Short mmCIF file of C-alpha atoms in Angstrom, two decimals:
data_model
loop_
_atom_site.label_atom_id
_atom_site.label_comp_id
_atom_site.label_asym_id
_atom_site.label_seq_id
_atom_site.Cartn_x
_atom_site.Cartn_y
_atom_site.Cartn_z
CA UNK A 1 -83.26 -22.75 -47.20
CA UNK A 2 -80.34 -22.36 -44.77
CA UNK A 3 -78.84 -25.67 -45.94
CA UNK A 4 -79.16 -24.65 -49.60
CA UNK A 5 -77.47 -21.33 -48.82
CA UNK A 6 -74.61 -23.16 -47.08
CA UNK A 7 -74.22 -25.47 -50.07
CA UNK A 8 -74.00 -22.83 -52.76
CA UNK A 9 -71.71 -20.59 -50.69
CA UNK A 10 -69.44 -23.55 -49.92
CA UNK A 11 -69.22 -24.55 -53.59
CA UNK A 12 -68.74 -20.93 -54.64
CA UNK A 13 -65.81 -20.67 -52.23
CA UNK A 14 -64.24 -23.84 -53.62
CA UNK A 15 -64.48 -22.51 -57.17
CA UNK A 16 -63.20 -19.11 -56.02
CA UNK A 17 -60.18 -20.78 -54.40
CA UNK A 18 -59.42 -22.73 -57.57
CA UNK A 19 -59.56 -19.53 -59.64
CA UNK A 20 -57.32 -17.67 -57.17
CA UNK A 21 -54.80 -20.53 -57.12
CA UNK A 22 -54.65 -20.71 -60.91
CA UNK A 23 -56.37 -24.05 -61.34
CA UNK A 24 -58.71 -22.17 -63.64
CA UNK A 25 -56.80 -19.43 -65.46
CA UNK A 26 -58.05 -16.16 -66.94
CA UNK A 27 -60.20 -16.76 -70.01
CA UNK A 28 -60.63 -20.48 -69.29
CA UNK A 29 -64.08 -22.00 -69.60
CA UNK A 30 -65.64 -23.51 -66.48
CA UNK A 31 -67.50 -26.84 -66.51
CA UNK A 32 -71.18 -26.66 -67.40
CA UNK A 33 -73.98 -26.33 -64.86
CA UNK A 34 -75.00 -29.95 -65.35
CA UNK A 35 -71.45 -31.24 -65.01
CA UNK A 36 -70.84 -29.32 -61.77
CA UNK A 37 -74.23 -30.48 -60.51
CA UNK A 38 -73.16 -34.10 -60.95
CA UNK A 39 -69.64 -33.43 -59.60
CA UNK A 40 -70.84 -31.86 -56.33
CA UNK A 41 -74.00 -33.96 -56.05
CA UNK A 42 -76.29 -30.94 -55.78
CA UNK A 43 -79.21 -29.54 -57.74
CA UNK A 44 -78.84 -27.49 -60.90
CA UNK A 45 -80.42 -24.54 -59.08
CA UNK A 46 -77.63 -24.62 -56.49
CA UNK A 47 -74.97 -24.39 -59.21
CA UNK A 48 -76.92 -21.60 -60.91
CA UNK A 49 -76.82 -19.68 -57.61
CA UNK A 50 -73.05 -20.33 -57.39
CA UNK A 51 -72.49 -18.87 -60.86
CA UNK A 52 -74.71 -15.91 -59.99
CA UNK A 53 -72.59 -15.19 -56.90
CA UNK A 54 -69.27 -15.62 -58.70
CA UNK A 55 -70.29 -13.29 -61.51
CA UNK A 56 -71.59 -10.60 -59.18
CA UNK A 57 -68.27 -10.93 -57.29
CA UNK A 58 -66.41 -10.36 -60.56
CA UNK A 59 -64.76 -13.78 -60.87
CA UNK A 60 -66.53 -15.09 -63.95
CA UNK A 61 -68.47 -13.84 -66.94
CA UNK A 62 -71.20 -15.34 -69.08
CA UNK A 63 -70.62 -15.43 -72.82
CA UNK A 64 -73.86 -15.96 -74.74
CA UNK A 65 -74.02 -19.39 -76.40
CA UNK A 66 -70.43 -20.13 -75.32
CA UNK A 67 -70.53 -20.79 -71.58
CA UNK A 68 -69.06 -19.46 -68.34
CA UNK A 69 -65.47 -18.16 -68.38
CA UNK A 70 -62.98 -16.89 -65.80
CA UNK A 71 -62.60 -13.12 -66.01
CA UNK A 72 -59.29 -11.57 -67.09
CA UNK A 73 -58.78 -9.60 -63.86
CA UNK A 74 -59.45 -10.84 -60.32
CA UNK A 75 -61.79 -8.73 -58.19
CA UNK A 76 -60.92 -6.66 -55.16
CA UNK A 77 -61.12 -9.05 -52.21
CA UNK A 78 -62.86 -6.52 -49.94
CA UNK A 79 -65.59 -5.84 -52.48
CA UNK A 80 -66.11 -9.52 -53.23
CA UNK A 81 -66.56 -10.25 -49.54
CA UNK A 82 -69.13 -7.50 -49.09
CA UNK A 83 -71.42 -7.91 -52.08
CA UNK A 84 -75.03 -8.84 -51.44
CA UNK A 85 -76.20 -12.27 -52.55
CA UNK A 86 -79.90 -12.94 -52.39
CA UNK A 87 -82.69 -14.88 -54.08
CA UNK A 88 -84.20 -13.18 -57.12
CA UNK A 89 -87.76 -12.48 -56.02
CA UNK A 90 -90.10 -9.77 -57.36
CA UNK A 91 -91.10 -7.27 -54.68
CA UNK A 92 -93.46 -4.32 -54.44
CA UNK A 93 -91.89 -0.90 -53.88
CA UNK A 94 -92.99 1.26 -50.96
CA UNK A 95 -90.41 4.00 -50.70
CA UNK A 96 -92.19 7.21 -51.71
CA UNK A 97 -92.82 8.57 -48.22
CA UNK A 98 -89.32 7.69 -47.04
CA UNK A 99 -87.69 9.29 -50.08
CA UNK A 100 -89.83 12.41 -49.76
CA UNK A 101 -88.61 12.70 -46.18
CA UNK A 102 -84.98 12.52 -47.32
CA UNK A 103 -85.45 14.84 -50.31
CA UNK A 104 -87.45 17.62 -48.64
CA UNK A 105 -84.48 19.41 -46.99
CA UNK A 106 -82.83 20.00 -50.39
CA UNK A 107 -84.82 23.23 -50.81
CA UNK A 108 -83.35 24.74 -47.63
CA UNK A 109 -80.65 27.09 -48.89
CA UNK A 110 -78.74 27.27 -45.57
CA UNK A 111 -77.86 23.55 -45.64
CA UNK A 112 -74.64 22.06 -46.97
CA UNK A 113 -76.04 20.09 -49.91
CA UNK A 114 -74.34 16.69 -50.00
CA UNK A 115 -77.58 14.82 -50.66
CA UNK A 116 -79.15 15.44 -54.08
CA UNK A 117 -76.88 14.48 -57.01
CA UNK A 118 -76.26 17.65 -59.01
CA UNK A 119 -73.23 19.62 -60.19
CA UNK A 120 -73.13 23.08 -58.62
CA UNK A 121 -74.26 26.05 -60.70
CA UNK A 122 -70.76 27.47 -60.21
CA UNK A 123 -69.36 24.83 -62.58
CA UNK A 124 -72.04 25.53 -65.19
CA UNK A 125 -72.05 28.30 -67.85
CA UNK A 126 -75.21 29.87 -66.45
CA UNK A 127 -74.70 33.32 -68.00
CA UNK A 128 -74.01 31.90 -71.47
CA UNK A 129 -77.07 29.64 -71.32
CA UNK A 130 -79.43 32.42 -70.25
CA UNK A 131 -77.97 34.85 -72.79
CA UNK A 132 -78.54 32.32 -75.57
CA UNK A 133 -82.08 31.74 -74.34
CA UNK A 134 -82.83 35.47 -74.56
CA UNK A 135 -81.35 35.65 -78.06
CA UNK A 136 -83.33 32.76 -79.54
CA UNK A 137 -86.62 33.87 -78.00
CA UNK A 138 -86.09 37.35 -79.41
CA UNK A 139 -85.12 36.17 -82.90
CA UNK A 140 -87.61 33.28 -83.03
CA UNK A 141 -90.50 34.67 -81.00
CA UNK A 142 -93.23 32.85 -82.95
CA UNK A 143 -91.48 29.46 -82.73
CA UNK A 144 -90.80 30.02 -79.02
CA UNK A 145 -94.45 30.88 -78.39
CA UNK A 146 -96.05 28.06 -80.39
CA UNK A 147 -96.41 24.32 -79.83
CA UNK A 148 -93.49 22.22 -81.07
CA UNK A 149 -93.95 18.80 -82.70
CA UNK A 150 -93.16 15.90 -80.29
CA UNK A 151 -90.23 15.04 -82.59
CA UNK A 152 -88.72 18.37 -81.63
CA UNK A 153 -87.23 21.36 -83.36
CA UNK A 154 -85.52 20.26 -86.57
CA UNK A 155 -82.09 21.73 -85.81
CA UNK A 156 -82.09 20.36 -82.28
CA UNK A 157 -83.20 16.87 -83.34
CA UNK A 158 -80.54 16.70 -86.06
CA UNK A 159 -77.84 17.83 -83.60
CA UNK A 160 -78.84 15.08 -81.17
CA UNK A 161 -78.78 12.48 -83.94
CA UNK A 162 -75.35 13.60 -85.16
CA UNK A 163 -73.89 12.81 -81.77
CA UNK A 164 -74.56 9.13 -82.51
CA UNK A 165 -72.67 9.02 -85.82
CA UNK A 166 -69.85 7.03 -84.17
CA UNK A 167 -72.29 4.39 -82.88
CA UNK A 168 -72.26 1.00 -84.63
CA UNK A 169 -76.03 1.56 -84.98
CA UNK A 170 -76.61 5.37 -85.18
CA UNK A 171 -79.87 6.98 -84.03
CA UNK A 172 -82.01 8.58 -86.75
CA UNK A 173 -83.37 12.04 -85.93
CA UNK A 174 -86.88 10.87 -86.89
CA UNK A 175 -86.73 8.29 -84.07
CA UNK A 176 -86.37 10.95 -81.37
CA UNK A 177 -89.23 12.20 -79.19
CA UNK A 178 -88.59 15.19 -76.93
CA UNK A 179 -89.59 14.93 -73.27
CA UNK A 180 -89.78 17.02 -70.11
CA UNK A 181 -86.58 15.69 -68.60
CA UNK A 182 -85.23 12.17 -68.41
CA UNK A 183 -87.81 10.94 -65.90
CA UNK A 184 -90.68 11.61 -68.30
CA UNK A 185 -88.76 9.64 -70.93
CA UNK A 186 -88.34 6.71 -68.52
CA UNK A 187 -92.00 6.82 -67.51
CA UNK A 188 -93.17 6.92 -71.13
CA UNK A 189 -90.95 3.93 -71.85
CA UNK A 190 -92.36 2.00 -68.89
CA UNK A 191 -95.93 2.77 -69.89
CA UNK A 192 -95.21 1.73 -73.48
CA UNK A 193 -93.78 -1.72 -72.74
CA UNK A 194 -95.26 -2.77 -69.37
CA UNK A 195 -98.57 -2.89 -67.55
CA UNK A 196 -99.72 -2.57 -63.95
CA UNK A 197 -98.50 -5.55 -61.93
CA UNK A 198 -95.58 -6.35 -64.26
CA UNK A 199 -92.11 -6.96 -62.85
CA UNK A 200 -89.15 -4.80 -63.94
CA UNK A 201 -85.55 -5.92 -63.54
CA UNK A 202 -83.32 -3.20 -62.05
CA UNK A 203 -79.80 -2.89 -60.70
CA UNK A 204 -79.25 -2.81 -56.97
CA UNK A 205 -78.38 -0.31 -55.73
CA UNK A 206 -80.49 1.72 -58.16
CA UNK A 207 -81.48 5.40 -58.43
CA UNK A 208 -84.29 6.05 -55.95
CA UNK A 209 -86.27 8.10 -58.51
CA UNK A 210 -86.54 4.98 -60.64
CA UNK A 211 -87.89 2.99 -57.71
CA UNK A 212 -90.48 5.65 -56.84
CA UNK A 213 -91.65 5.75 -60.48
CA UNK A 214 -92.16 2.00 -60.40
CA UNK A 215 -94.06 2.30 -57.12
CA UNK A 216 -96.38 5.02 -58.44
CA UNK A 217 -96.99 3.06 -61.65
CA UNK A 218 -97.68 -0.10 -59.60
CA UNK A 219 -94.91 -2.19 -61.11
CA UNK A 220 -92.95 -4.74 -59.10
CA UNK A 221 -89.17 -4.81 -58.92
CA UNK A 222 -86.71 -7.65 -59.41
CA UNK A 223 -83.37 -6.47 -58.05
CA UNK A 224 -80.36 -7.94 -59.83
CA UNK A 225 -76.97 -8.03 -58.05
CA UNK A 226 -74.73 -5.30 -59.46
CA UNK A 227 -70.94 -5.06 -59.30
CA UNK A 228 -69.26 -1.77 -58.35
CA UNK A 229 -67.04 -1.96 -61.45
CA UNK A 230 -68.75 -4.18 -64.04
CA UNK A 231 -72.42 -3.35 -63.60
CA UNK A 232 -75.47 -5.59 -63.57
CA UNK A 233 -74.83 -9.33 -63.19
CA UNK A 234 -75.61 -10.64 -66.68
CA UNK A 235 -75.79 -14.24 -65.51
CA UNK A 236 -78.44 -13.47 -62.90
CA UNK A 237 -80.33 -11.33 -65.39
CA UNK A 238 -80.35 -14.11 -67.97
CA UNK A 239 -81.72 -16.57 -65.43
CA UNK A 240 -84.60 -14.17 -64.75
CA UNK A 241 -85.21 -13.71 -68.47
CA UNK A 242 -85.18 -17.46 -69.06
CA UNK A 243 -87.80 -17.95 -66.37
CA UNK A 244 -89.97 -15.20 -67.85
CA UNK A 245 -89.87 -13.27 -64.58
CA UNK A 246 -89.65 -9.76 -66.05
CA UNK A 247 -91.52 -7.65 -68.60
CA UNK A 248 -88.68 -5.15 -69.05
CA UNK A 249 -85.24 -4.18 -67.76
CA UNK A 250 -84.33 -0.68 -66.55
CA UNK A 251 -80.60 0.05 -66.31
CA UNK A 252 -77.91 2.74 -66.45
CA UNK A 253 -74.76 1.63 -68.24
CA UNK A 254 -72.64 4.79 -67.90
CA UNK A 255 -71.67 6.55 -64.64
CA UNK A 256 -74.51 4.72 -62.90
CA UNK A 257 -76.11 6.43 -59.92
CA UNK A 258 -75.11 5.64 -57.17
CA UNK A 259 -72.24 3.21 -57.88
CA UNK A 260 -70.58 5.31 -60.60
CA UNK A 261 -69.48 2.41 -62.84
CA UNK A 262 -69.50 2.41 -66.63
CA UNK A 263 -69.98 -1.00 -68.23
CA UNK A 264 -67.46 -2.13 -70.81
CA UNK A 265 -68.52 -2.08 -74.45
CA UNK A 266 -68.40 -5.87 -74.45
CA UNK A 267 -70.81 -6.13 -71.53
CA UNK A 268 -73.15 -3.54 -73.07
CA UNK A 269 -73.28 -5.63 -76.24
CA UNK A 270 -74.04 -8.74 -74.19
CA UNK A 271 -76.79 -6.89 -72.36
CA UNK A 272 -78.44 -5.83 -75.61
CA UNK A 273 -78.01 -9.36 -76.99
CA UNK A 274 -79.87 -10.77 -73.97
CA UNK A 275 -82.72 -8.29 -74.37
CA UNK A 276 -82.96 -9.13 -78.06
CA UNK A 277 -82.77 -12.90 -77.64
CA UNK A 278 -85.50 -13.01 -74.98
CA UNK A 279 -87.48 -10.14 -76.56
CA UNK A 280 -87.56 -8.18 -73.29
CA UNK A 281 -87.41 -4.37 -73.75
CA UNK A 282 -84.34 -2.66 -72.30
CA UNK A 283 -84.96 0.85 -70.94
CA UNK A 284 -81.64 2.70 -70.71
CA UNK A 285 -81.31 5.78 -68.49
CA UNK A 286 -78.14 7.51 -69.74
CA UNK A 287 -78.56 10.83 -67.92
CA UNK A 288 -74.97 10.77 -66.61
CA UNK A 289 -73.45 9.39 -69.82
CA UNK A 290 -72.13 12.75 -71.03
CA UNK A 291 -70.16 13.17 -67.79
CA UNK A 292 -67.97 10.05 -68.14
CA UNK A 293 -64.52 11.42 -67.48
CA UNK A 294 -62.45 9.60 -70.06
CA UNK A 295 -62.91 7.81 -73.35
CA UNK A 296 -65.99 7.38 -75.51
CA UNK A 297 -68.75 5.99 -73.30
CA UNK A 298 -71.19 4.62 -75.86
CA UNK A 299 -74.63 3.68 -74.52
CA UNK A 300 -76.11 0.21 -74.88
CA UNK A 301 -78.37 1.80 -77.51
CA UNK A 302 -75.33 2.05 -79.79
CA UNK A 303 -75.50 -1.75 -80.29
CA UNK A 304 -79.28 -2.02 -80.73
CA UNK A 305 -79.88 -3.64 -84.11
CA UNK A 306 -83.36 -4.97 -83.26
CA UNK A 307 -84.80 -1.79 -81.72
CA UNK A 308 -85.26 -3.37 -78.27
CA UNK A 309 -83.58 -0.49 -76.39
CA UNK A 310 -85.60 2.56 -75.30
CA UNK A 311 -82.89 5.17 -74.77
CA UNK A 312 -83.60 8.02 -72.31
CA UNK A 313 -81.50 11.11 -71.61
CA UNK A 314 -81.62 14.82 -70.76
CA UNK A 315 -79.49 17.91 -70.09
CA UNK A 316 -80.50 18.17 -66.43
CA UNK A 317 -77.16 16.95 -65.08
CA UNK A 318 -74.87 18.45 -67.70
CA UNK A 319 -76.21 21.97 -68.24
CA UNK A 320 -79.41 23.19 -66.57
CA UNK A 321 -81.80 21.12 -64.42
CA UNK A 322 -84.54 23.76 -64.56
CA UNK A 323 -84.66 23.53 -68.35
CA UNK A 324 -86.35 20.10 -68.13
CA UNK A 325 -85.30 19.12 -71.65
CA UNK A 326 -84.93 15.43 -72.36
CA UNK A 327 -85.50 12.93 -75.12
CA UNK A 328 -86.20 9.28 -75.85
CA UNK A 329 -85.16 7.07 -78.77
CA UNK A 330 -87.65 4.21 -78.31
CA UNK A 331 -86.66 1.92 -81.19
CA UNK A 332 -89.42 -0.41 -82.32
CA UNK A 333 -91.74 1.07 -79.67
CA UNK A 334 -91.72 4.53 -81.26
CA UNK A 335 -95.38 4.64 -82.27
CA UNK A 336 -96.67 3.68 -78.82
CA UNK A 337 -94.37 6.16 -77.03
CA UNK A 338 -95.46 8.92 -79.42
CA UNK A 339 -99.12 8.17 -78.64
CA UNK A 340 -98.45 8.29 -74.90
CA UNK A 341 -96.52 11.54 -75.20
CA UNK A 342 -99.35 13.20 -77.10
CA UNK A 343 -102.02 12.22 -74.57
CA UNK A 344 -99.90 13.15 -71.53
CA UNK A 345 -97.87 16.35 -71.95
CA UNK A 346 -98.61 16.81 -75.71
CA UNK A 347 -95.23 18.32 -76.48
CA UNK A 348 -92.07 19.74 -74.90
CA UNK A 349 -91.33 23.45 -74.42
CA UNK A 350 -90.10 25.16 -77.58
CA UNK A 351 -87.63 27.76 -76.25
CA UNK A 352 -85.22 25.27 -74.56
CA UNK A 353 -85.04 23.27 -77.80
CA UNK A 354 -84.20 26.37 -79.82
CA UNK A 355 -81.54 27.28 -77.28
CA UNK A 356 -79.95 23.82 -77.17
CA UNK A 357 -79.99 23.60 -80.95
CA UNK A 358 -77.93 26.80 -81.02
CA UNK A 359 -75.50 25.71 -78.28
CA UNK A 360 -74.90 22.38 -79.98
CA UNK A 361 -74.69 23.74 -83.51
CA UNK A 362 -71.97 26.26 -82.67
CA UNK A 363 -69.92 23.69 -80.73
CA UNK A 364 -70.32 25.32 -77.32
CA UNK A 365 -71.98 22.34 -75.64
CA UNK A 366 -69.20 19.95 -76.70
CA UNK A 367 -66.60 22.38 -75.37
CA UNK A 368 -68.51 22.73 -72.11
CA UNK A 369 -68.64 18.96 -71.64
CA UNK A 370 -64.86 18.70 -71.91
CA UNK A 371 -64.46 21.24 -69.11
CA UNK A 372 -67.27 19.75 -67.01
CA UNK A 373 -65.82 16.24 -67.12
CA UNK A 374 -62.42 17.51 -66.02
CA UNK A 375 -63.97 19.52 -63.19
CA UNK A 376 -66.17 16.68 -61.91
CA UNK A 377 -63.30 14.20 -61.98
CA UNK A 378 -61.22 16.56 -59.87
CA UNK A 379 -64.08 17.18 -57.43
CA UNK A 380 -64.96 13.51 -56.95
CA UNK A 381 -61.32 12.54 -56.40
CA UNK A 382 -60.73 15.34 -53.89
CA UNK A 383 -64.02 14.70 -52.07
CA UNK A 384 -63.33 10.96 -51.84
CA UNK A 385 -59.93 11.69 -50.33
CA UNK A 386 -61.49 14.06 -47.79
CA UNK A 387 -64.06 11.40 -46.81
CA UNK A 388 -61.42 8.71 -46.29
CA UNK A 389 -59.34 11.09 -44.17
CA UNK A 390 -62.31 12.09 -41.99
CA UNK A 391 -64.16 8.77 -41.63
CA UNK A 392 -63.05 5.72 -39.59
CA UNK A 393 -60.71 3.06 -40.92
CA UNK A 394 -62.69 0.51 -42.92
CA UNK A 395 -64.76 3.11 -44.76
CA UNK A 396 -64.88 2.38 -48.49
CA UNK A 397 -65.21 4.88 -51.33
CA UNK A 398 -64.84 3.84 -54.97
CA UNK A 399 -63.93 6.60 -57.42
CA UNK A 400 -66.71 6.78 -60.05
CA UNK A 401 -66.06 6.80 -63.79
CA UNK A 402 -68.32 9.81 -64.27
CA UNK A 403 -70.98 11.92 -62.62
CA UNK A 404 -70.57 13.49 -59.20
CA UNK A 405 -71.73 11.01 -56.55
CA UNK A 406 -69.75 8.89 -54.12
CA UNK A 407 -71.08 5.61 -52.75
CA UNK A 408 -69.62 5.45 -49.25
CA UNK A 409 -69.57 2.12 -47.41
CA UNK A 410 -69.57 2.58 -43.63
CA UNK A 411 -67.48 0.26 -41.43
CA UNK A 412 -69.04 -2.39 -39.19
CA UNK A 413 -72.39 -1.98 -40.95
CA UNK A 414 -73.21 1.32 -39.27
CA UNK A 415 -76.81 2.30 -40.09
CA UNK A 416 -76.85 5.53 -42.13
CA UNK A 417 -80.51 6.31 -41.46
CA UNK A 418 -80.04 7.77 -37.95
CA UNK A 419 -76.95 9.51 -39.32
CA UNK A 420 -79.21 11.42 -41.72
CA UNK A 421 -81.17 12.93 -38.84
CA UNK A 422 -78.03 13.77 -36.90
CA UNK A 423 -76.41 15.41 -39.94
CA UNK A 424 -79.53 17.40 -40.76
CA UNK A 425 -79.62 18.79 -37.23
CA UNK A 426 -76.07 20.02 -37.88
CA UNK A 427 -77.02 21.68 -41.19
CA UNK A 428 -75.80 18.93 -43.55
CA UNK A 429 -78.02 17.15 -46.06
CA UNK A 430 -77.02 13.58 -47.01
CA UNK A 431 -78.79 10.53 -48.48
CA UNK A 432 -78.77 7.12 -46.71
CA UNK A 433 -78.19 4.09 -48.92
CA UNK A 434 -81.38 2.28 -47.89
CA UNK A 435 -83.53 4.20 -50.40
CA UNK A 436 -81.49 2.85 -53.31
CA UNK A 437 -83.14 -0.55 -52.92
CA UNK A 438 -86.70 -1.81 -52.64
CA UNK A 439 -85.51 -4.40 -50.13
CA UNK A 440 -83.60 -4.29 -46.82
CA UNK A 441 -80.24 -3.51 -48.42
CA UNK A 442 -77.52 -0.84 -48.44
CA UNK A 443 -78.54 0.66 -45.07
CA UNK A 444 -74.82 0.86 -44.20
CA UNK A 445 -74.03 3.14 -47.14
CA UNK A 446 -74.24 6.87 -47.81
CA UNK A 447 -74.50 8.57 -51.18
CA UNK A 448 -72.68 11.89 -51.12
CA UNK A 449 -72.84 14.58 -53.79
CA UNK A 450 -69.40 15.68 -55.00
CA UNK A 451 -70.84 18.18 -57.47
CA UNK A 452 -69.78 21.17 -55.34
CA UNK A 453 -66.11 22.26 -55.46
CA UNK A 454 -64.31 21.20 -52.29
CA UNK A 455 -64.04 24.54 -50.48
CA UNK A 456 -63.62 25.15 -46.75
CA UNK A 457 -67.35 24.84 -46.04
CA UNK A 458 -67.59 21.42 -47.70
CA UNK A 459 -64.41 20.19 -46.00
CA UNK A 460 -65.78 21.25 -42.63
CA UNK A 461 -69.07 19.44 -43.29
CA UNK A 462 -67.28 16.23 -44.32
CA UNK A 463 -65.11 16.47 -41.21
CA UNK A 464 -68.23 16.86 -39.08
CA UNK A 465 -69.82 13.83 -40.77
CA UNK A 466 -66.68 11.85 -40.05
CA UNK A 467 -66.94 12.76 -36.36
CA UNK A 468 -70.56 11.55 -36.34
CA UNK A 469 -69.56 8.22 -37.88
CA UNK A 470 -66.68 7.87 -35.40
CA UNK A 471 -69.23 8.45 -32.63
CA UNK A 472 -71.26 5.48 -33.85
CA UNK A 473 -68.18 3.33 -34.33
CA UNK A 474 -67.43 1.05 -31.36
CA UNK A 475 -63.95 1.45 -29.97
#
């Protein structure tokens, strides 16, 4: 194993050097796997591992049915040197107790909340939302009181569908099923397309709630290397699909938590094409998609001609987490998801649907999103700057494309887990990176919430965290 690892890393470095020197220019096709296998006198599997590493490093990209090509832009050298490369092996998840331990302090009001990813209520139109809720329940008391069809209130469903009119493949309102938040949507999708013991391909790092869901549902995880800018390594994913290793894929393409990347439209199309070609369902968690700061961040679902994408979303991160209003567009799996919804929670609360239908119909929600995106971009940029000023040299923070979390790489592989306990004792709640993987990865990272405006209290807490990291940093 050690010799094989040396071989593929050595060959990867040779190819990397040739790309950096211009021997292979941007957009140029690389030799095939078989040709490189003969050239270097190694197995095909070794070359496959080389390509997997180079793509996750951002040097190359896989073009379906065309080959492997050099990317247009070279990667950041620091990031390329620090990405994880590992064999693709399914593993069982056992994180629930650890995550519960890290989540529990969130309910303590006196803490500085830099752990759980959530925009502060101060950047949300709380008064307007609650006023609208009172109005619709007064005017539509019977509809608010009664059961709602799983397909949702008509006005609300049509408003959701209209938001997809600019998609190449728009979503029909009749395809939608309303859920109690995004996590119920994801769990319905998993139950619809997988069974106990199946393996699910996920990004790494990946949202810890996803990993706990897979643990509770007794699914295994296949972690796919994921780039801080480009997203899941499509080459590695295709190798897993070719080998029939996975029953489904579970990804976030926009403002992914915790890395914060948004995949390019081209890569989203390739991702959907892979799912379609290998007939492996693609579950898309787009809960942060509405927060992408700039441009039109279409989901992978927008390119889903064959109905292989089960699209999941909610308003928990963009308006009101306590509303628990989400939805799923399950494509060709609609009938099965509808059955599962009806035998689990039957339907979704009526009043929040009436309220959101009103807020979307009168244009308020779209206006709110414009302001929210601007606010979150400012907060993440300012918070990242404060972290880099307070933490030791060598700390890495990449500015996300949306959402409100920062993935903070600690220098010299400082373990963030003891830092959690130390911070909590000082009244600061953070999340260590280890819970964003089912394996022994990311322990030297923190995920910090930048959803709170950077006031004096937050600055002081970040400064205190920086002092703690300095204390663990050898002179």
